[in-house]
Tab-separated table of C-alpha atoms and ligand atoms in Angstrom:
chain	number	residue	atom	x	y	z
A	1	MET	CA	150.581	100.565	66.223
A	2	LYS	CA	149.708	100.130	69.878
A	3	PRO	CA	146.933	97.907	71.198
A	4	THR	CA	143.722	99.184	72.739
A	5	GLY	CA	141.845	97.651	75.640
A	6	PRO	CA	138.862	95.368	75.213
A	7	ILE	CA	135.547	96.935	74.153
A	8	PRO	CA	132.937	95.876	76.765
A	9	ALA	CA	130.871	92.875	75.701
A	10	ALA	CA	127.658	94.899	75.508
A	11	PHE	CA	129.083	96.909	72.593
A	12	ALA	CA	131.786	94.715	71.090
A	13	GLY	CA	129.710	92.807	68.549
A	14	GLN	CA	127.948	95.813	67.028
A	15	ASP	CA	128.448	97.179	63.517
A	16	ARG	CA	127.082	100.626	64.375
A	17	LEU	CA	127.244	101.666	67.991
A	18	THR	CA	124.003	101.641	69.944
A	19	ILE	CA	123.714	102.378	73.657
A	20	GLY	CA	120.593	101.280	75.525
A	21	GLY	CA	119.149	100.269	72.154
A	22	GLU	CA	119.566	103.720	70.609
A	23	ALA	CA	122.011	104.643	67.856
A	24	ALA	CA	124.923	106.812	68.968
A	25	GLU	CA	124.031	109.453	66.337
A	26	ALA	CA	120.455	109.624	67.658
A	27	LEU	CA	121.686	110.029	71.208
A	28	VAL	CA	123.918	112.902	70.159
A	29	ALA	CA	120.988	114.515	68.358
A	30	ARG	CA	118.821	114.112	71.442
A	31	ALA	CA	121.473	115.539	73.774
A	32	GLY	CA	122.113	118.432	71.382
A	33	ASP	CA	125.788	117.876	70.577
A	34	THR	CA	129.068	116.277	71.554
A	35	PRO	CA	131.103	115.859	73.711
A	36	LEU	CA	128.606	113.576	75.368
A	37	PHE	CA	128.726	110.923	78.072
A	38	VAL	CA	125.992	108.297	77.755
A	39	TYR	CA	125.337	106.004	80.724
A	40	ASP	CA	123.254	102.879	80.218
A	41	LEU	CA	121.341	102.242	83.431
A	42	GLY	CA	120.213	98.879	82.064
A	43	LEU	CA	123.808	97.674	82.030
A	44	VAL	CA	124.320	98.868	85.605
A	45	ALA	CA	121.187	97.008	86.682
A	46	GLU	CA	122.483	93.846	84.984
A	47	ARG	CA	125.766	94.220	86.846
A	48	ILE	CA	124.024	94.569	90.185
A	49	ALA	CA	121.856	91.521	89.462
A	50	LEU	CA	124.941	89.516	88.459
A	51	LEU	CA	126.661	90.512	91.682
A	52	ARG	CA	123.668	89.619	93.822
A	53	ARG	CA	123.497	86.167	92.227
A	54	ALA	CA	127.185	85.670	93.031
A	55	LEU	CA	127.232	86.970	96.600
A	56	PRO	CA	126.107	84.980	99.623
A	57	GLN	CA	122.550	85.647	100.794
A	58	GLY	CA	122.336	88.748	102.949
A	59	VAL	CA	125.572	90.452	101.910
A	60	GLY	CA	124.614	94.013	101.046
A	61	VAL	CA	125.694	95.836	97.908
A	62	HIS	CA	126.672	99.474	98.310
A	63	TYR	CA	127.428	101.966	95.571
A	64	ALA	CA	130.386	104.311	96.136
A	65	ILE	CA	128.984	107.336	94.359
A	66	LYS	CA	132.239	109.131	93.669
A	67	ALA	CA	132.657	106.789	90.705
A	68	ASN	CA	129.720	108.548	89.041
A	69	PRO	CA	127.374	110.833	90.953
A	70	HIS	CA	125.217	111.931	87.996
A	71	PRO	CA	121.801	112.628	89.576
A	72	ASP	CA	119.727	110.634	87.071
A	73	LEU	CA	122.084	107.673	87.271
A	74	LEU	CA	122.069	107.857	91.055
A	75	ALA	CA	118.272	107.967	91.117
A	76	GLY	CA	118.222	104.842	88.976
A	77	ILE	CA	120.805	102.960	91.024
A	78	ALA	CA	119.534	103.886	94.511
A	79	PRO	CA	116.576	101.484	94.576
A	80	LEU	CA	118.786	98.634	93.322
A	81	VAL	CA	121.407	98.797	96.099
A	82	ASP	CA	121.373	98.496	99.883
A	83	GLY	CA	123.501	101.514	100.591
A	84	LEU	CA	125.216	104.551	99.141
A	85	ASP	CA	128.722	105.455	100.248
A	86	VAL	CA	129.625	109.113	99.962
A	87	ALA	CA	132.833	111.005	100.571
A	88	SER	CA	131.865	114.687	100.830
A	89	GLY	CA	129.063	116.945	101.949
A	90	GLY	CA	128.167	117.475	98.302
A	91	GLU	CA	127.850	113.757	97.668
A	92	LEU	CA	125.868	113.407	100.892
A	93	ALA	CA	123.309	115.895	99.603
A	94	ARG	CA	122.970	113.976	96.338
A	95	ALA	CA	122.584	110.686	98.195
A	96	LEU	CA	119.996	112.080	100.613
A	97	ALA	CA	117.891	113.091	97.616
A	98	VAL	CA	117.472	109.439	96.603
A	99	LYS	CA	118.056	107.230	99.654
A	100	PRO	CA	117.066	107.218	103.358
A	101	ALA	CA	119.855	108.499	105.621
A	102	GLY	CA	120.003	105.143	107.407
A	103	GLU	CA	121.327	103.611	104.187
A	104	ILE	CA	124.043	106.200	103.620
A	105	SER	CA	127.575	106.139	104.991
A	106	PHE	CA	130.029	108.993	104.770
A	107	ALA	CA	133.757	108.229	104.526
A	108	GLY	CA	136.721	110.411	103.644
A	109	PRO	CA	139.447	112.248	105.526
A	110	GLY	CA	139.021	115.909	106.305
A	111	LYS	CA	135.303	116.015	106.935
A	112	ARG	CA	134.588	119.552	108.092
A	113	ASP	CA	132.444	120.306	111.133
A	114	ASP	CA	129.617	121.575	108.927
A	115	GLU	CA	129.668	118.322	106.957
A	116	LEU	CA	129.665	116.273	110.157
A	117	ALA	CA	126.753	118.333	111.478
A	118	VAL	CA	124.643	117.758	108.362
A	119	ALA	CA	125.360	114.013	108.418
A	120	ILE	CA	124.557	113.726	112.128
A	121	ALA	CA	121.352	115.733	111.817
A	122	ALA	CA	120.246	113.581	108.879
A	123	GLY	CA	121.152	110.311	110.589
A	124	ALA	CA	123.742	109.106	108.094
A	125	THR	CA	126.564	106.881	109.327
A	126	LEU	CA	129.959	108.525	109.608
A	127	ASN	CA	132.845	106.245	108.753
A	128	ALA	CA	135.291	107.904	111.141
A	129	GLU	CA	138.768	108.299	109.708
A	130	SER	CA	140.549	109.285	112.932
A	131	GLU	CA	140.247	109.707	116.683
A	132	GLY	CA	140.088	113.459	116.143
A	133	GLU	CA	137.109	113.128	113.856
A	134	VAL	CA	135.309	111.044	116.486
A	135	VAL	CA	135.978	113.742	119.104
A	136	ARG	CA	134.525	116.411	116.791
A	137	ALA	CA	131.514	114.263	115.875
A	138	LEU	CA	130.753	113.523	119.516
A	139	ALA	CA	130.981	117.220	120.380
A	140	ILE	CA	128.608	118.127	117.546
A	141	GLY	CA	126.251	115.367	118.651
A	142	GLU	CA	126.366	116.707	122.216
A	143	ARG	CA	125.549	120.248	121.106
A	144	SER	CA	122.696	119.172	118.851
A	145	GLY	CA	121.302	116.528	121.174
A	146	ILE	CA	121.557	113.811	118.512
A	147	ALA	CA	123.624	110.679	119.101
A	148	PRO	CA	125.914	110.343	116.053
A	149	ARG	CA	125.969	107.087	114.158
A	150	LEU	CA	129.624	106.171	113.919
A	151	ALA	CA	131.474	103.352	112.205
A	152	VAL	CA	135.241	103.151	112.416
A	153	ARG	CA	137.175	103.044	109.192
A	154	VAL	CA	140.086	100.703	109.762
A	155	ASN	CA	143.474	101.101	108.128
A	156	PRO	CA	144.057	97.366	107.780
A	157	ASP	CA	147.470	95.828	108.385
A	158	PHE	CA	147.377	94.336	104.868
A	159	GLU	CA	146.712	95.623	101.361
A	160	LEU	CA	144.819	94.382	98.329
A	161	ARG	CA	147.424	92.765	96.078
A	162	GLY	CA	147.365	93.751	92.424
A	163	SER	CA	145.417	96.861	93.304
A	164	GLY	CA	145.775	99.909	91.076
A	165	MET	CA	145.378	102.111	94.117
A	166	ARG	CA	146.419	100.700	97.473
A	167	MET	CA	144.660	102.055	100.508
A	168	GLY	CA	145.877	99.824	103.327
A	169	GLY	CA	148.858	98.098	104.834
A	170	ARG	CA	150.967	101.124	105.627
A	171	ALA	CA	150.913	104.729	106.791
A	172	SER	CA	147.710	106.170	105.390
A	173	PRO	CA	145.488	109.239	105.564
A	174	PHE	CA	142.543	106.785	105.435
A	175	GLY	CA	141.204	105.072	108.507
A	176	VAL	CA	142.555	104.375	111.974
A	177	ASP	CA	145.478	101.982	112.348
A	178	ALA	CA	144.051	98.591	113.292
A	179	ALA	CA	145.911	98.428	116.604
A	180	ARG	CA	144.137	101.581	117.891
A	181	VAL	CA	140.647	100.654	116.706
A	182	PRO	CA	139.389	98.680	119.746
A	183	ALA	CA	140.072	101.615	122.077
A	184	LEU	CA	138.257	103.973	119.705
A	185	VAL	CA	135.232	101.672	119.549
A	186	ARG	CA	135.092	101.738	123.351
A	187	THR	CA	135.291	105.547	123.317
A	188	ILE	CA	132.369	105.749	120.881
A	189	ARG	CA	130.220	103.333	122.855
A	190	ASP	CA	131.056	104.879	126.215
A	191	ALA	CA	130.044	108.293	124.874
A	192	GLY	CA	126.567	106.994	124.089
A	193	ALA	CA	126.906	107.299	120.331
A	194	GLU	CA	125.469	104.605	118.068
A	195	TRP	CA	128.349	102.408	116.981
A	196	ARG	CA	127.627	101.078	113.495
A	197	GLY	CA	130.618	98.767	112.975
A	198	PHE	CA	133.689	98.660	110.795
A	199	HIS	CA	134.576	99.965	107.362
A	200	ILE	CA	137.620	98.216	105.915
A	201	PHE	CA	138.670	99.193	102.399
A	202	ALA	CA	141.987	97.733	101.266
A	203	GLY	CA	142.340	98.894	97.659
A	204	SER	CA	140.834	99.686	94.286
A	205	GLN	CA	140.937	98.508	90.638
A	206	SER	CA	142.210	94.972	91.269
A	207	LEU	CA	141.760	92.396	88.503
A	208	ASP	CA	143.309	89.659	90.615
A	209	THR	CA	140.458	87.390	91.715
A	210	ALA	CA	142.665	85.387	94.099
A	211	ALA	CA	143.898	88.583	95.749
A	212	ILE	CA	140.342	89.833	96.269
A	213	VAL	CA	139.315	86.489	97.781
A	214	GLU	CA	142.341	86.552	100.072
A	215	THR	CA	141.693	90.159	101.093
A	216	GLN	CA	138.048	89.490	101.925
A	217	ALA	CA	139.047	86.562	104.143
A	218	ALA	CA	141.673	88.696	105.863
A	219	THR	CA	139.115	91.499	106.284
A	220	VAL	CA	136.603	89.233	108.020
A	221	ALA	CA	139.361	87.878	110.274
A	222	LEU	CA	140.494	91.391	111.136
A	223	ALA	CA	136.941	92.523	111.914
A	224	ALA	CA	136.541	89.523	114.242
A	225	ARG	CA	139.798	90.229	116.036
A	226	LEU	CA	138.959	93.924	116.503
A	227	ALA	CA	135.442	93.102	117.682
A	228	ASP	CA	136.814	90.652	120.235
A	229	GLU	CA	139.322	93.179	121.488
A	230	ALA	CA	136.678	95.901	121.675
A	231	GLY	CA	134.250	93.559	123.382
A	232	ALA	CA	131.436	94.548	121.037
A	233	VAL	CA	129.542	93.047	118.096
A	234	PRO	CA	129.732	95.235	114.977
A	235	PRO	CA	126.248	95.718	113.511
A	236	LEU	CA	127.782	96.013	110.029
A	237	VAL	CA	131.129	95.065	108.564
A	238	ASN	CA	131.721	96.905	105.296
A	239	LEU	CA	134.263	94.699	103.533
A	240	GLY	CA	135.265	97.257	100.910
A	241	GLY	CA	135.413	96.169	97.294
A	242	GLY	CA	138.156	97.021	94.902
A	243	PHE	CA	136.870	94.983	91.939
A	244	GLY	CA	138.558	96.327	88.826
A	245	ILE	CA	137.442	96.356	85.201
A	246	PRO	CA	139.610	95.524	82.172
A	247	TYR	CA	140.861	98.780	80.638
A	248	PHE	CA	143.886	97.654	78.672
A	249	ALA	CA	144.987	94.994	76.200
A	250	GLY	CA	145.560	91.741	78.083
A	251	ASP	CA	143.361	92.706	81.064
A	252	THR	CA	140.762	90.126	82.071
A	253	PRO	CA	137.675	90.636	84.241
A	254	VAL	CA	137.422	89.532	87.863
A	255	ASP	CA	135.473	86.328	88.510
A	256	VAL	CA	132.620	87.490	90.733
A	257	ALA	CA	131.133	83.988	90.995
A	258	ALA	CA	134.406	82.741	92.489
A	259	ILE	CA	134.620	85.754	94.808
A	260	GLY	CA	131.054	85.244	96.007
A	261	ALA	CA	131.550	81.512	96.575
A	262	ALA	CA	134.732	82.070	98.563
A	263	LEU	CA	133.115	84.815	100.639
A	264	GLY	CA	130.240	82.448	101.387
A	265	GLU	CA	132.670	79.908	102.806
A	266	VAL	CA	134.439	82.552	104.884
A	267	LEU	CA	131.176	83.867	106.316
A	268	ASP	CA	129.834	80.376	107.044
A	269	ALA	CA	132.954	79.726	109.121
A	270	ARG	CA	133.175	83.167	110.731
A	271	PRO	CA	134.133	83.573	114.378
A	272	PRO	CA	131.253	83.693	116.881
A	273	VAL	CA	131.724	87.396	117.648
A	274	LEU	CA	130.492	88.171	114.101
A	275	ALA	CA	127.555	85.752	114.198
A	276	GLU	CA	124.986	88.563	114.414
A	277	SER	CA	126.829	91.070	112.200
A	278	GLY	CA	125.677	92.187	108.775
A	279	PHE	CA	128.102	92.436	105.863
A	280	ALA	CA	128.308	94.611	102.781
A	281	ILE	CA	130.640	95.266	99.923
A	282	GLU	CA	130.998	98.685	98.323
A	283	LEU	CA	131.808	99.138	94.677
A	284	GLY	CA	132.055	102.096	92.351
A	285	ARG	CA	133.935	101.422	89.168
A	286	TRP	CA	132.861	97.789	88.716
A	287	LEU	CA	129.185	98.769	88.801
A	288	VAL	CA	129.235	101.720	86.409
A	289	GLY	CA	132.535	101.862	84.517
A	290	GLU	CA	131.578	99.702	81.541
A	291	ALA	CA	128.116	101.263	81.263
A	292	GLY	CA	129.438	104.639	80.096
A	293	VAL	CA	130.565	105.758	76.643
A	294	TYR	CA	132.134	109.129	75.864
A	295	LEU	CA	131.156	110.332	72.372
A	296	THR	CA	133.110	112.983	70.501
A	297	HIS	CA	133.068	114.359	66.972
A	298	VAL	CA	136.102	114.418	64.712
A	299	VAL	CA	137.018	118.064	64.103
A	300	ASP	CA	140.154	117.564	62.029
A	301	VAL	CA	142.316	114.867	60.495
A	302	LYS	CA	145.905	115.950	59.919
A	303	ASP	CA	149.292	114.490	59.125
A	304	SER	CA	152.558	115.536	60.707
A	305	GLY	CA	156.010	113.996	60.790
A	306	GLY	CA	154.727	110.900	59.042
A	307	GLU	CA	151.975	110.337	61.608
A	308	ARG	CA	148.228	110.868	61.410
A	309	PHE	CA	146.260	112.742	64.041
A	310	VAL	CA	142.506	112.492	64.479
A	311	VAL	CA	141.457	115.567	66.441
A	312	VAL	CA	138.184	115.326	68.370
A	313	ASP	CA	136.040	117.915	70.138
A	314	GLY	CA	136.453	116.202	73.538
A	315	GLY	CA	139.535	115.583	75.606
A	316	LEU	CA	141.148	115.027	78.945
A	317	HIS	CA	139.107	117.845	80.464
A	318	HIS	CA	136.197	115.365	80.445
A	319	GLN	CA	137.884	111.984	80.391
A	320	LEU	CA	141.239	112.457	82.082
A	321	ALA	CA	141.769	108.757	82.785
A	322	ALA	CA	141.801	107.830	79.067
A	323	SER	CA	144.713	110.218	78.566
A	324	GLY	CA	146.732	108.246	81.122
A	325	ASN	CA	147.013	111.104	83.573
A	326	PHE	CA	144.781	109.778	86.377
A	327	GLY	CA	146.769	107.454	88.602
A	328	THR	CA	148.556	105.401	85.952
A	329	VAL	CA	152.308	105.057	85.574
A	330	VAL	CA	152.504	103.867	81.968
A	331	ARG	CA	150.156	105.391	79.399
A	332	ARG	CA	148.112	102.690	77.621
A	333	ASN	CA	145.106	102.888	75.333
A	334	TYR	CA	141.525	102.586	76.507
A	335	PRO	CA	139.225	100.880	73.982
A	336	LEU	CA	137.809	103.213	71.348
A	337	ALA	CA	136.005	102.926	68.005
A	338	ILE	CA	134.517	104.893	65.141
A	339	ALA	CA	130.828	104.639	66.070
A	340	ALA	CA	129.515	104.076	62.538
A	341	ARG	CA	132.199	101.544	61.613
A	342	MET	CA	132.693	99.444	64.715
A	343	ARG	CA	133.822	96.294	62.949
A	344	GLU	CA	135.347	97.642	59.779
A	345	PRO	CA	138.920	96.485	59.265
A	346	ALA	CA	141.627	98.958	60.195
A	347	THR	CA	143.289	100.726	57.286
A	348	GLN	CA	145.531	103.121	59.139
A	349	THR	CA	147.360	103.953	62.328
A	350	ALA	CA	146.465	107.268	63.934
A	351	SER	CA	146.570	109.022	67.262
A	352	VAL	CA	143.269	110.336	68.578
A	353	VAL	CA	143.927	113.623	70.320
A	354	GLY	CA	141.636	115.961	72.205
A	355	CYS	CA	141.033	119.641	71.539
A	356	LEU	CA	143.110	120.928	74.456
A	357	CYS	CA	146.280	122.831	73.661
A	358	THR	CA	148.544	120.473	75.616
A	359	PRO	CA	150.454	117.360	74.538
A	360	LEU	CA	148.894	115.542	77.490
A	361	ASP	CA	145.585	115.454	75.638
A	362	ARG	CA	145.978	112.147	73.825
A	363	LEU	CA	143.001	109.792	74.023
A	364	GLY	CA	144.406	107.068	71.770
A	365	ASP	CA	148.091	106.660	71.011
A	366	ARG	CA	148.870	105.241	67.533
A	367	VAL	CA	145.789	103.045	67.360
A	368	ALA	CA	144.549	101.005	64.387
A	369	LEU	CA	141.501	102.669	62.827
A	370	PRO	CA	139.209	102.209	59.818
A	371	PRO	CA	138.817	105.227	57.496
A	372	VAL	CA	138.013	108.390	59.485
A	373	ALA	CA	136.568	111.683	58.288
A	374	VAL	CA	135.706	115.013	59.839
A	375	GLY	CA	132.260	114.717	61.415
A	376	ASP	CA	132.599	111.051	62.383
A	377	LEU	CA	131.708	110.046	65.907
A	378	VAL	CA	134.522	108.561	67.978
A	379	ALA	CA	133.402	106.465	70.958
A	380	LEU	CA	135.645	106.038	73.985
A	381	PHE	CA	134.529	103.140	76.136
A	382	LEU	CA	134.853	102.545	79.891
A	383	ALA	CA	133.741	106.093	80.555
A	384	GLY	CA	131.115	105.369	83.185
A	385	ALA	CA	133.385	105.727	86.217
A	386	TYR	CA	135.791	108.523	87.182
A	387	GLY	CA	135.051	110.427	83.971
A	388	ALA	CA	133.158	113.712	83.952
A	389	THR	CA	133.554	114.444	87.663
A	390	ALA	CA	137.136	113.197	87.927
A	391	SER	CA	138.487	115.377	85.120
A	392	PRO	CA	139.662	119.008	85.101
A	393	ALA	CA	136.588	120.414	83.341
A	394	ALA	CA	137.638	124.047	83.677
A	395	PHE	CA	141.078	123.541	82.136
A	396	LEU	CA	141.251	125.591	78.929
A	397	GLY	CA	137.736	126.913	79.123
A	398	HIS	CA	135.851	124.489	76.927
A	399	PRO	CA	132.230	123.779	77.853
A	400	PRO	CA	131.421	120.869	80.174
A	401	ALA	CA	130.440	117.561	78.609
A	402	ARG	CA	126.778	116.748	78.172
A	403	GLU	CA	125.543	113.682	80.025
A	404	LEU	CA	122.618	111.416	79.211
A	405	VAL	CA	121.237	108.435	81.108
A	406	VAL	CA	119.463	105.811	79.006
A	407	GLY	CA	117.991	102.383	79.502
A	408	GLY	CA	116.891	100.431	82.507
A	409	THR	CA	113.824	102.184	83.792
A	410	GLY	CA	112.404	103.516	80.557
A	411	SER	CA	113.049	107.075	81.674
A	412	THR	CA	115.648	108.842	79.620
A	413	ARG	CA	116.517	112.325	80.582
A	414	GLY	CA	119.276	114.669	79.584
A	415	ARG	CA	120.811	117.408	81.598
B	1	LIG	C1	136.656	105.250	95.998
B	1	LIG	C2	136.138	104.351	97.021
B	1	LIG	C3	135.373	103.243	96.653
B	1	LIG	C4	135.099	102.879	95.236
B	1	LIG	O1	136.197	102.312	94.635
B	1	LIG	P1	136.056	101.637	93.198
B	1	LIG	O2	137.419	101.241	92.845
B	1	LIG	O3	135.472	102.642	92.302
B	1	LIG	O4	135.138	100.455	93.369
B	1	LIG	C5	134.882	102.449	97.653
B	1	LIG	N1	135.101	102.742	98.940
B	1	LIG	C6	135.837	103.799	99.334
B	1	LIG	C7	136.054	104.051	100.764
B	1	LIG	C8	136.387	104.624	98.396
B	1	LIG	O5	137.117	105.671	98.776
């Protein structure tokens, strides 16, 4: 038997799984069938409120939509946050449908000219990833007669410790090396573009509160140094985020109250060059990850080689991360449960496998389960971020997952 990660608090105490106050079986009936992702907007709203209570007054909260760009979810989140961060022309279009362009920033390497042109015409901020991108943006601005709004994404000279995915501190496709940033800021300002400030993102999925605190302090110090060297006050310093969520046995959540308190002290003591600057943090996973549940039906229960296999109608084509094939080195179990028997004692050890014809498609490896029968609903938790859109949906030709947004605003719509 191998351990599973912690079931999020919102669901852990239940006997029969409900999401947004509705039974899992009823949600499946409403959506039509499994496999089904359900996202509880109410839980996302609670998260945002919790974060705002923790953060110093005036620090903006941005949502990085690549974590989950479902249109209904995005429409629900947009009014609750100060900005949306996008990373493609497709995401930009989704963001523009729900948020004014002035509250959207567009990061990501390899922005094509047509993407730059759409962003500039709309008035979204481009988080420039290189000098070359700035040259192209300025040329497009020149041709269209619109001054681009440009922030500089900085490749910081440090990284977020304990981060599942490091994005700073070394050679990187993301951002401009810190040493070259002041010159680029001068280029942008001299060209008559609107300089929007700095974007400094040092890592992702960190559960190390002390490391996040340390990184935020280092980020503010770096922004001050670069601003001094550039001789310009950044209107906005986007401090990144990187807050992780507990996926695996032994993981513990980050302490957002401690992070907010420490950031307050750093900002109170910030260097004069940043006195008039605004600040924001951008989060994806932490805001939406725990609010999503992936529901699948058991199609078969079979024994082989002395082991039991519970075969479900979903798989890694919808929820790649739970199979351990999305940026993890060692495969460990996400939390999962039989929806109708959440707290029944385990009577067996079984592996929960998806319906794809590949050994990679294992959603739970030798987990402890109560009795399971064909037709039962299996719930995989922590499916709100990097699920449906971060999985190879076309692999093996099964249909896409259904997605349903519940809770929060009273509007519940399927797709
Ligand atoms: C992916 C990404 C995020 C979101 O990261 P999470 O770990 O989901 O919070 C934020 N900012 C940038 C620039 C990103 O690329």
